[in-house]
Coordinates of C-alpha atoms in Angstrom, one line a residue:
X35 CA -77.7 97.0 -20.0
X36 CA -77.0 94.7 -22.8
X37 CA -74.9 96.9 -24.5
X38 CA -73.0 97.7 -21.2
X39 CA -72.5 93.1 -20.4
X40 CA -71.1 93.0 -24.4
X41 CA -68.5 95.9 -23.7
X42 CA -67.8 94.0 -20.3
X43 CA -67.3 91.0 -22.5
X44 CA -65.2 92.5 -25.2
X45 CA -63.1 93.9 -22.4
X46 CA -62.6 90.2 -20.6
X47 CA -59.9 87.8 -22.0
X48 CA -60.0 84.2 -20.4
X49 CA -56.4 84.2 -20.3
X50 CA -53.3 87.3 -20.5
X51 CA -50.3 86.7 -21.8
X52 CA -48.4 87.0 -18.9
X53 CA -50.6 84.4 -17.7
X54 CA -50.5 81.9 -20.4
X55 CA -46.3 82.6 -20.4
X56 CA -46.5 81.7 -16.6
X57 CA -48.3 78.5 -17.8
X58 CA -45.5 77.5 -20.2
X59 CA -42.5 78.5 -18.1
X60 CA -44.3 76.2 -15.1
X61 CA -45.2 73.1 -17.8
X62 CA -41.0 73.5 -18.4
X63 CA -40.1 73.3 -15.3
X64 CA -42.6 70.3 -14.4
X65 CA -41.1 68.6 -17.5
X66 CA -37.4 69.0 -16.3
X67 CA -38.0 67.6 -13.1
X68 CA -39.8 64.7 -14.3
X69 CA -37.0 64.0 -16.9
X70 CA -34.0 64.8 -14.1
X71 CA -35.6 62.5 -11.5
X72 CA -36.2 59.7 -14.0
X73 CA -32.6 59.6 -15.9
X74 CA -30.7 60.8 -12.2
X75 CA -33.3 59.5 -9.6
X76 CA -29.8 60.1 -6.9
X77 CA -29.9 64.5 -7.3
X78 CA -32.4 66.7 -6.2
X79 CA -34.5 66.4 -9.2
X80 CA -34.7 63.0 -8.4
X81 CA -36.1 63.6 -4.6
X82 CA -38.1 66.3 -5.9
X83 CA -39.8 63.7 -8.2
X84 CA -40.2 61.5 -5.3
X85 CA -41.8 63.5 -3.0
X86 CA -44.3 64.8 -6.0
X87 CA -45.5 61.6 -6.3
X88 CA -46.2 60.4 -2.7
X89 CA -49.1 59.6 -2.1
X90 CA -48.7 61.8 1.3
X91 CA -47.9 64.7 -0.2
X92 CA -51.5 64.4 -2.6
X93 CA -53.1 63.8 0.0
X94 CA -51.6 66.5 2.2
X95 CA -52.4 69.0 -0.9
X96 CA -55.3 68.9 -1.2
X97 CA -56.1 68.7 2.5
X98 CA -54.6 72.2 2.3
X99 CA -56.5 73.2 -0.8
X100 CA -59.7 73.3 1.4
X101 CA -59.7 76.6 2.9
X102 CA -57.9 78.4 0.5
X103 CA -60.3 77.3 -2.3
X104 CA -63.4 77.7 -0.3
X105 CA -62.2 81.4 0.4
X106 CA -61.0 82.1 -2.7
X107 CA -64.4 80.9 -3.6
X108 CA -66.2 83.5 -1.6
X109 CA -63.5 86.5 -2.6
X110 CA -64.7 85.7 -6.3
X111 CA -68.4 86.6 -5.2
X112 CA -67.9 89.4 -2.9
X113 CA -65.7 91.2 -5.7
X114 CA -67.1 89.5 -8.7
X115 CA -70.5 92.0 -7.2
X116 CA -67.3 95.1 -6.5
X117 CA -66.8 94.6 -2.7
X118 CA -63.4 93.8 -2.6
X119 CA -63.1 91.7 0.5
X120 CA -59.8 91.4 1.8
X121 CA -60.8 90.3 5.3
X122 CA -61.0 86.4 4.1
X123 CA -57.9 85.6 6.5
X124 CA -60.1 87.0 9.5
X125 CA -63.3 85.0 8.5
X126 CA -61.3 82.0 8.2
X127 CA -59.8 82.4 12.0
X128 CA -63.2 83.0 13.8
X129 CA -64.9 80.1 11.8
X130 CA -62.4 77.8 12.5
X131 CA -62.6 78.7 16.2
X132 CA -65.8 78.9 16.5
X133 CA -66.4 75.7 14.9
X134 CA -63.8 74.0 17.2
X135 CA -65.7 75.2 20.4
X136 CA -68.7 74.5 19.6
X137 CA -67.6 71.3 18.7
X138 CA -66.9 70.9 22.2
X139 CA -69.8 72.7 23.4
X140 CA -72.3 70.3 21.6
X141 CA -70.6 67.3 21.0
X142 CA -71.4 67.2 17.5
X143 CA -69.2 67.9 14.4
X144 CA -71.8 69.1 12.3
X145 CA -73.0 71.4 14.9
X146 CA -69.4 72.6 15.1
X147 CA -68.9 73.2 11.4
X148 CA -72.7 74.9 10.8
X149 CA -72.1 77.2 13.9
X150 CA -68.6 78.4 12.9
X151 CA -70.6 79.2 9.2
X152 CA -72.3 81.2 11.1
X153 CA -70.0 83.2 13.4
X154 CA -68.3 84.2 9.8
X155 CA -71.3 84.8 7.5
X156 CA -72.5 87.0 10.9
X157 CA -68.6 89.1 10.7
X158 CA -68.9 89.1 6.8
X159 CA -72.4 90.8 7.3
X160 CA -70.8 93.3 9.8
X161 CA -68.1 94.1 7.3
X162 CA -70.8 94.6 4.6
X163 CA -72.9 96.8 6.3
X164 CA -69.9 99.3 7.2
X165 CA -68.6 99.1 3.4
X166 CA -72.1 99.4 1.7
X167 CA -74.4 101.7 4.5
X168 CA -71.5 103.7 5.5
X169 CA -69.5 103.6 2.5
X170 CA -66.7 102.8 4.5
X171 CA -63.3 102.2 2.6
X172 CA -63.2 99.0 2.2
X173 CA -59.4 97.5 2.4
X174 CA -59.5 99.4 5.3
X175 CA -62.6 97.4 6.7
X176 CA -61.4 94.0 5.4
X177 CA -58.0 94.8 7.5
X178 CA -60.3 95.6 10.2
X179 CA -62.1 92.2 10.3
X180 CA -58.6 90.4 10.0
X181 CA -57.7 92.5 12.9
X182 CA -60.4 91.7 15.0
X183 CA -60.9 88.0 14.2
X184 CA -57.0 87.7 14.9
X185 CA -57.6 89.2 18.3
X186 CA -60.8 87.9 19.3
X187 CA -60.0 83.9 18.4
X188 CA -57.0 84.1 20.6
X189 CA -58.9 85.9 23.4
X190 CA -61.6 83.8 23.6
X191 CA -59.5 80.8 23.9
X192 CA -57.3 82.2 26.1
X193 CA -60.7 83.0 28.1
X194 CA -62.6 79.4 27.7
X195 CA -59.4 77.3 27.7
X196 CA -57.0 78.7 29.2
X197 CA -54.6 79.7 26.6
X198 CA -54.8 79.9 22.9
X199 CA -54.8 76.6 22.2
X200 CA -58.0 75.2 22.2
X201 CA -58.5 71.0 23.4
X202 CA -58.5 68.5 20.7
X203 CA -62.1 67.8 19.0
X204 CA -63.1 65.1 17.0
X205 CA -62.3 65.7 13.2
X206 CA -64.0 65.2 10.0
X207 CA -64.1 61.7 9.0
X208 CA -62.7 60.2 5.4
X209 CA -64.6 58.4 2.9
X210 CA -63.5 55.2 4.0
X211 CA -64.4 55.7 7.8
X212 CA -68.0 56.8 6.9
X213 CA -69.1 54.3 4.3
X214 CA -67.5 50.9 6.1
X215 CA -68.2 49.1 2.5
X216 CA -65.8 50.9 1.0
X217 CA -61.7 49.8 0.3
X218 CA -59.5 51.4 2.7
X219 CA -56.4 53.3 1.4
X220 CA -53.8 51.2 0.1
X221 CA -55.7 47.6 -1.0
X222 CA -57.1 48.6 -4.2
X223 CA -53.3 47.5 -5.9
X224 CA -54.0 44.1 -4.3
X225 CA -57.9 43.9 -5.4
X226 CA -56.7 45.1 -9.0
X227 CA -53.5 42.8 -9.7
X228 CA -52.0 43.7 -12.8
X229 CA -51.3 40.8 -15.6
X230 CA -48.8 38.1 -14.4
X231 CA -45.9 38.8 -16.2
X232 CA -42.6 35.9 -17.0
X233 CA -39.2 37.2 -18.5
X234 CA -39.5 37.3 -21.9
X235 CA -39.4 41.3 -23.6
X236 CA -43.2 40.7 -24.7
X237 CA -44.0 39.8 -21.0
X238 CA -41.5 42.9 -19.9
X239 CA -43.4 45.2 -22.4
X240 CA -47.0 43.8 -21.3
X241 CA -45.9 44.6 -17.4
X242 CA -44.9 48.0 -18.6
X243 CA -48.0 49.3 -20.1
X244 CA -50.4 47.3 -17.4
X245 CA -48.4 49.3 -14.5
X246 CA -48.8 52.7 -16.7
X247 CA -52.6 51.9 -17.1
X248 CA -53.3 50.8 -13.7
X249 CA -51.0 52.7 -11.1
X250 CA -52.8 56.4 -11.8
X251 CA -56.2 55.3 -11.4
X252 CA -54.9 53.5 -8.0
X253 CA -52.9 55.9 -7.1
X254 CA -56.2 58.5 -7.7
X255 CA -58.5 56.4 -5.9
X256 CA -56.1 56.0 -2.7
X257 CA -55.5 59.5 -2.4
X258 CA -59.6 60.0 -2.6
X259 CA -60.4 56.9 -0.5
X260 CA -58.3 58.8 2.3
X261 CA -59.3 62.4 1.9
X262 CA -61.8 63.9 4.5
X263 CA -65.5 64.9 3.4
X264 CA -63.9 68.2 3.6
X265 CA -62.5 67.9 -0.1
X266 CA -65.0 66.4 -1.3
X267 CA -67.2 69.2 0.3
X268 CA -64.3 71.6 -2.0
X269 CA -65.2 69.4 -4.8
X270 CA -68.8 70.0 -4.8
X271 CA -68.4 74.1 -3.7
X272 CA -66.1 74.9 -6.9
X273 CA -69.0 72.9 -8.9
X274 CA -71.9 74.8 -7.3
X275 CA -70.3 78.2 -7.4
X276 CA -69.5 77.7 -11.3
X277 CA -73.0 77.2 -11.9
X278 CA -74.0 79.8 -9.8
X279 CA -71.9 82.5 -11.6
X280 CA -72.4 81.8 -14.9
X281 CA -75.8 79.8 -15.6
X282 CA -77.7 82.1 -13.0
X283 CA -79.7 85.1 -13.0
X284 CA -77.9 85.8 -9.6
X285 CA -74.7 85.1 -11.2
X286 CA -75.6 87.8 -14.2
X287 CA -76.6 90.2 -12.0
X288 CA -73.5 89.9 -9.8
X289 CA -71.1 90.1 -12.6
X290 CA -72.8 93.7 -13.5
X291 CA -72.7 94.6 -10.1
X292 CA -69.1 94.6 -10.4
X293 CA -69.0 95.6 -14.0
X294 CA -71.7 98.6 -14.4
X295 CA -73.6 98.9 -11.4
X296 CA -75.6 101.6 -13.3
X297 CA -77.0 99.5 -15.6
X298 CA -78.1 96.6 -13.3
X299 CA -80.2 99.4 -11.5
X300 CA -81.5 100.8 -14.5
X301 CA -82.6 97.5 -15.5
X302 CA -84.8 97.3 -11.9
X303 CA -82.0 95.4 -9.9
X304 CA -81.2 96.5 -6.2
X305 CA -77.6 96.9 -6.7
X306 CA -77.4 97.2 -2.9
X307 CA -79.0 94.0 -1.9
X308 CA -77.1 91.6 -4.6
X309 CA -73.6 93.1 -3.0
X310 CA -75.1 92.6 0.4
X311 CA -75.9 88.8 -0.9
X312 CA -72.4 88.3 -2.8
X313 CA -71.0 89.3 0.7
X314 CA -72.7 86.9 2.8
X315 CA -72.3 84.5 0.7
X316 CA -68.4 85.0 0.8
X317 CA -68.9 84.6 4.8
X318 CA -70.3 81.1 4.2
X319 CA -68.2 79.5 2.1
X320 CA -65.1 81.1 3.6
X321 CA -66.7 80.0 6.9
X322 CA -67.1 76.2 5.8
X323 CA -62.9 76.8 4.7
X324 CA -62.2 77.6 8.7
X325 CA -64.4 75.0 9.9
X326 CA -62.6 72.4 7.3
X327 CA -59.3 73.7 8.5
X328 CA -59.6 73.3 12.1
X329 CA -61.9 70.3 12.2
X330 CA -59.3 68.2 9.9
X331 CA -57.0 68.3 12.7
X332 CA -59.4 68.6 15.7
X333 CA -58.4 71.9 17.0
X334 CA -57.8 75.4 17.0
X335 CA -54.1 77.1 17.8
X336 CA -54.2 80.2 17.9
X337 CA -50.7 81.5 18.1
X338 CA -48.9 84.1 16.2
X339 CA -50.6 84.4 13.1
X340 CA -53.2 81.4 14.1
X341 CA -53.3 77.9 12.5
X342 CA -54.8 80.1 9.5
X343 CA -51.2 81.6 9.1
X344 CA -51.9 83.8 5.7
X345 CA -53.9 81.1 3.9
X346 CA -56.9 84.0 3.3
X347 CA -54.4 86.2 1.7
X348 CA -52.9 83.4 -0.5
X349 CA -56.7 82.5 -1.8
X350 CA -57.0 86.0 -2.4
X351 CA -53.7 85.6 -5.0
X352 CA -55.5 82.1 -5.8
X353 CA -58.5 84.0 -7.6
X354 CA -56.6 86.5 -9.4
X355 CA -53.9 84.0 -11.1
X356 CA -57.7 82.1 -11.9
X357 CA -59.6 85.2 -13.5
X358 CA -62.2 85.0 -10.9
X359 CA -63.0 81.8 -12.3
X360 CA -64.2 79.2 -9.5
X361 CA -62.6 76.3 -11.3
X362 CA -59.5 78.5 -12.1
X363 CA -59.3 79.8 -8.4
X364 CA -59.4 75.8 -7.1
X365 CA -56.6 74.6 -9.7
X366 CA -54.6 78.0 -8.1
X367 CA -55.4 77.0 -4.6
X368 CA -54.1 73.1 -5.4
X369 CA -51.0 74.5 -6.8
X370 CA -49.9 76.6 -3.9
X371 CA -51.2 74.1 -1.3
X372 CA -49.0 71.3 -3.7
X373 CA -45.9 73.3 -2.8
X374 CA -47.1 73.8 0.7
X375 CA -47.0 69.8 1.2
X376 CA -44.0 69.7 -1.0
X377 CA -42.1 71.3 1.3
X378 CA -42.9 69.3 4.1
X379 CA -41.5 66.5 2.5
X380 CA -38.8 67.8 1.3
X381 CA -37.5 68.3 5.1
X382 CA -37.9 64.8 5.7
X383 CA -36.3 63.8 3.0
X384 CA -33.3 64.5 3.5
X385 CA -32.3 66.8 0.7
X386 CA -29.4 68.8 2.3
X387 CA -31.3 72.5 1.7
X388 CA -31.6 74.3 4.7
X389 CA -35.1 73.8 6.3
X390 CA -35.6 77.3 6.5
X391 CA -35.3 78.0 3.0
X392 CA -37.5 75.1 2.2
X393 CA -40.2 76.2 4.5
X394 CA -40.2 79.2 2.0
X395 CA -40.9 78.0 -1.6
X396 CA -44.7 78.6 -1.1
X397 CA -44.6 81.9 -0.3
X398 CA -42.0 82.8 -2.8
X399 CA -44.3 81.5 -5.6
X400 CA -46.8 83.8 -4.4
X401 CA -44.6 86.6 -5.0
X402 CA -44.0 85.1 -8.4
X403 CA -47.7 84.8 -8.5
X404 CA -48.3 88.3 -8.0
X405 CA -45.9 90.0 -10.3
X406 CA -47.1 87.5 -13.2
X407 CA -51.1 88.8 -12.6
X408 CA -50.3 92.2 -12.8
X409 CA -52.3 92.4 -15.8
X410 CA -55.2 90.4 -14.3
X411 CA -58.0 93.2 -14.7
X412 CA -60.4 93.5 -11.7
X413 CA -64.4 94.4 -12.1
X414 CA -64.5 97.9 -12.8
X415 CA -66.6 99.2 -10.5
X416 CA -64.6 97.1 -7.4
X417 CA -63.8 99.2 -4.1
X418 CA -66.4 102.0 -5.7
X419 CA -69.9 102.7 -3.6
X420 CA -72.5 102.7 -5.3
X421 CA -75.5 105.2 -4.4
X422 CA -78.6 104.7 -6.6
X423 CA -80.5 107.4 -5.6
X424 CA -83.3 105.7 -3.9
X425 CA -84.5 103.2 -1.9
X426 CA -86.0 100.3 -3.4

């Protein structure tokens, strides 16, 4: 086996070329925006510089980040252990649906968000069961669960409330509203003043460096100060789910699931049961990624493609572009929901592109996305059953 985890290891790069030229192509054009807006704050460098720095659009990203990370989390497990489970979109619908009514049911938020946990770790187990009993193919059963949830959330809805809007619930409360001690958004510039400054060039300089050593710190601990428990929640998954891969026995053993399921039996592991485990556990934390999304805004909608609208699929992209790294996956996730937010701004502001093709960019970068992790190399044993010739 440890011969098999050093090939594995030999084989693994933390980053291709492809990927490290995407890097330094993106750090360019980051870099000629910044310059643009600064020297011509009037074009559309300038606006684009503007609405990067709003403290609405942080906020809004990584509002967004939260279900795409958390799924992306839980595609890095169940594939990480070779399930590849493309059905993250689907578990992401029913949670947040199920959350959202039984929100209403009970009353209780964290009723809610535990139950609609649930109602996904309970689909995710249904989908591992068919791939790993029946050796079912298993894109086909991950399309299956997308299929279903997108049917069922809808349907039930349509059932319990009339159509497939759900009512409005209450929604996850921000740092600030649950610890009343705590500065609300937008006071810490007044509670930190910078250095009274007069007209002279040493005063001018002095104002210069106190606004570049106090405004991102501020600006930081606004956008946290007003972000739900939900990030934070994000925060602490992408923590927990490092650790768990890679300082963990379970961690080891999933790896060599994916990698050389053969040896992880040999060695006296039920390959079977850790896949069944990496499954489940992509149910919950894509699960607590539904609940976040609909419990941020208070409800489910559940028309056309559903408030989840492709967000699944995108943190499947998110974990690739990382190499199935939890902290790489979440950086991913913030990028893509970064343009998401973008974009809304960008319609407000006025810029004279057509909405339409605004309302685009994020989904164009995850074509760009895709063709640039072409290389990305998946477990070696993903997608494969494996059969270990008896029950343990």
């Amino acid at each position: 086996m440890r011969e098999a985890l050093a090939d594995v290891r030999k084989r693994l790069t933390p980053r291709t070329r492809t990927q490290k030229a995407a890097l330094a192509g993106g750090t360019a054009a980051f870099l000629l925006v910044v310059v643009g807006g600064v020297l011509r704050p009037e074009t559309i460098l300038g606006v684009l510089l503007s609405t990067l720095v709003e403290e609405p659009t942080a906020e809004s990203a990584l509002r967004l980040a939260v279900p795409i990370t958390l799924a992306g989390l839980g595609g890095i497990f169940a594939e990480k252990s070779g399930v590849i489970n493309i059905g993250l979109e689907g578990l992401l619908i029913i949670s947040a649906f199920v959350a959202v009514w039984m929100t209403d049911v009970t009353g209780n938020l964290v009723a809610g968000f535990g139950l609609g946990v649930v109602a996904s770790t309970l689909l995710a187990l249904l989908f591992a069961v068919v791939c790993i009993e029946f050796r079912a193919d298993q894109i086909i059963a991950g399309l299956a669960v997308w299929l279903i949830a997108l049917g069922l959330a809808p349907f039930m809805s349509q059932v319990i409330y009339g159509g497939p809007n759900t009512e409005s619930v209450g929604t996850v409360p921000t740092l600030t509203e649950l610890f009343g001690f705590l500065p609300t958004a937008g006071t810490l510039p007044q509670r930190i003043a910078a250095p009274t400054v007069g007209v002279g060039p040493v005063d001018v300089l002095l104002g210069v460096v106190a606004s570049v050593l106090t405004r991102p710190p501020l600006y930081l601990a606004d956008v946290l100060l007003d972000a739900s428990l939900s990030v934070y929640l994000m925060f602490l998954m992408v923590a927990v789910s490092w650790v768990l891969l890679y300082r963990t026995s379970f961690g080891r053993w999933v790896r060599a699931s994916g990698e050389n399921p053969k040896a992880l039996d040999t060695a006296g592991v039920n390959v079977s049961r850790v896949r069944y485990q990496a499954v489940l556990l992509s149910g919950v934390l894509a699960g607590m990624g539904g609940a976040a999304l609909a419990l941020s805004i208070g409800q489910f909608t559940g028309n056309g493609p559903t408030m989840v609208n492709g967000k699944g699929f995108i943190a499947i992209v998110t974990y690739l572009f990382g190499n199935y790294n939890p902290v790489g996956a979440f950086l991913s996730s913030l990028l893509f929901a970064g343009l998401d937010a973008m974009q809304v701004g960008l319609q407000t502001a006025g810029t004279g592109i057509p909405s339409s093709l605004v309302r685009v960019i994020p989904f164009v970068m995850v074509i760009v996305v895709l063709a640039l992790v072409g290389r990305t190399r998946i477990p070696e044993a993903a997608g494969d059953y494996y059969d270990s010739g008896e029950d343990r």
